[in-house]
């Protein structure tokens, strides 16, 4: 099945170099999905009765969403590519996803939205690490 991310990479008029396009596609898609999950989780946390107990979760969700969105944007641009910036973004995103996944897992037994968010964070963390390793 085709995806917009894959289709856009295929239309890029210049050579993308030796980057693993399947890993790049997966990473961009999981960053976007994780950003959405984190945004929705933060919003759901704000609706919980004990919102004060979820302050760290909300903050971590929001930070992770912003970093995932920025990472997806950087990974979607190829003109004037800078491997050092890409590597730094991937490391930062993996770190944010780990922190958010850990925090959401603390609440997963009580809040289903935290469980779903933790899963999205783990998937994104893995995709960022895999693409980072593939960069060589």
C-alpha positions as MATLAB code, in Angstrom:
seq = 'XXXXXXXXXXXXXXXXXXXXXXXXXXXXXXXXXXXXXXXXXXXXXXXXXXXXXXXXXXXXXXXXXXXXXXXXXXXXXXXXXXXXXXXXXXXXXXXXXXXXXXXXXXXXXXXXXXXXXXXXXXXXXXXXXXXXXXXX';
ca = [
       0.000    0.000    0.000;
       1.310    3.414   -0.902;
       1.685    6.304    1.502;
       1.918   10.028    0.974;
       5.373   10.069    2.566;
       6.606    7.308    0.251;
       4.994    8.976   -2.767;
       6.613   12.323   -1.959;
      10.048   10.749   -1.546;
       9.595    9.072   -4.932;
       8.886   12.442   -6.577;
      12.045   14.142   -5.287;
      13.858   15.266   -8.445;
      17.430   14.743   -7.187;
      19.235   11.673   -5.897;
      18.487   10.982   -2.223;
      21.867    9.305   -1.861;
      22.310    6.034   -0.059;
      19.628    6.586    2.564;
      17.358    3.628    3.255;
      14.066    5.019    1.922;
      11.950    2.414    3.719;
      13.453    3.410    7.081;
      13.159    7.091    6.213;
       9.502    6.655    5.271;
       8.749    4.691    8.448;
      10.516    7.267   10.602;
       8.636   10.221    9.124;
       5.309    8.373    9.434;
       5.935    7.310   13.037;
       7.044   10.835   13.988;
       3.777   12.219   12.628;
       1.723    9.503   14.338;
       3.559   10.000   17.636;
       3.050   13.766   17.521;
      -0.676   13.210   17.066;
      -0.831   10.649   19.887;
       1.091   12.916   22.258;
      -1.098   15.915   21.449;
      -4.248   13.859   22.007;
      -2.862   12.345   25.211;
      -2.007   15.773   26.648;
      -5.514   16.946   25.820;
      -7.058   13.840   27.395;
      -4.929   14.335   30.515;
      -6.354   17.845   30.803;
      -9.832   16.299   30.949;
      -9.002   13.898   33.772;
     -10.293   14.627   37.266;
      -6.830   14.473   38.780;
      -5.227   16.748   36.181;
      -2.802   18.086   38.785;
      -1.259   14.634   39.110;
      -0.676   14.549   35.342;
       1.282   17.790   34.984;
       4.545   16.045   34.084;
       2.745   13.762   31.647;
       1.115   16.729   29.908;
       4.421   18.607   29.655;
       6.258   15.529   28.372;
       3.498   14.861   25.833;
       3.688   18.426   24.542;
       7.494   18.406   24.318;
       7.481   15.066   22.513;
       4.809   16.214   20.054;
       6.803   19.335   19.181;
      10.047   17.393   18.739;
       8.353   14.705   16.630;
       6.771   17.338   14.380;
      10.114   19.110   13.953;
      11.888   15.833   13.224;
       9.334   14.847   10.581;
       9.797   18.245    8.935;
      13.600   18.018    8.909;
      13.467   14.467    7.554;
      11.111   15.606    4.790;
      13.618   18.144    3.434;
      16.518   16.930    1.313;
      17.882   19.966   -0.511;
      21.087   21.093    1.189;
      21.021   17.998    3.420;
      23.202   18.164    6.551;
      23.857   14.731    8.066;
      24.899   16.232   11.409;
      21.597   18.061   11.841;
      19.627   14.981   10.815;
      21.552   12.820   13.282;
      21.014   15.341   16.088;
      17.289   15.513   15.365;
      16.984   11.723   15.361;
      18.827   11.436   18.682;
      16.704   14.193   20.240;
      13.496   12.638   18.981;
      14.421    9.179   20.252;
      15.257   10.703   23.645;
      11.985   12.649   23.826;
      10.011    9.562   22.819;
      11.737    7.461   25.473;
      11.012   10.045   28.173;
       7.392   10.417   27.087;
       6.899    6.671   26.744;
       8.301    6.137   30.246;
       6.062    8.839   31.719;
       2.924    7.630   29.940;
       3.611    4.041   31.017;
       3.437    5.231   34.639;
      -0.232    6.133   34.022;
      -1.157    3.434   31.496;
      -3.011    1.256   34.008;
      -5.349    4.128   34.887;
      -5.584    5.965   31.572;
      -5.989    4.174   28.250;
      -4.850    7.278   26.361;
      -1.503    7.064   28.163;
      -1.138    3.406   27.161;
      -1.797    4.211   23.505;
       0.573    7.167   23.639;
       3.332    5.087   25.241;
       3.050    2.572   22.396;
       3.308    5.346   19.790;
       6.354    6.747   21.582;
       8.079    3.350   21.666;
       7.440    2.852   17.961;
       8.813    6.292   17.108;
      11.835    5.844   19.369;
      12.638    2.590   17.578;
      12.183    4.107   14.100;
      14.447    7.062   14.954;
      17.133    4.761   16.340;
      16.949    2.491   13.296;
      17.261    5.399   10.860;
      20.104    6.898   12.921;
      21.997    3.585   12.738;
      21.340    3.328    8.996;
      22.906    6.750    8.419;
      26.280    5.208    9.240;
];
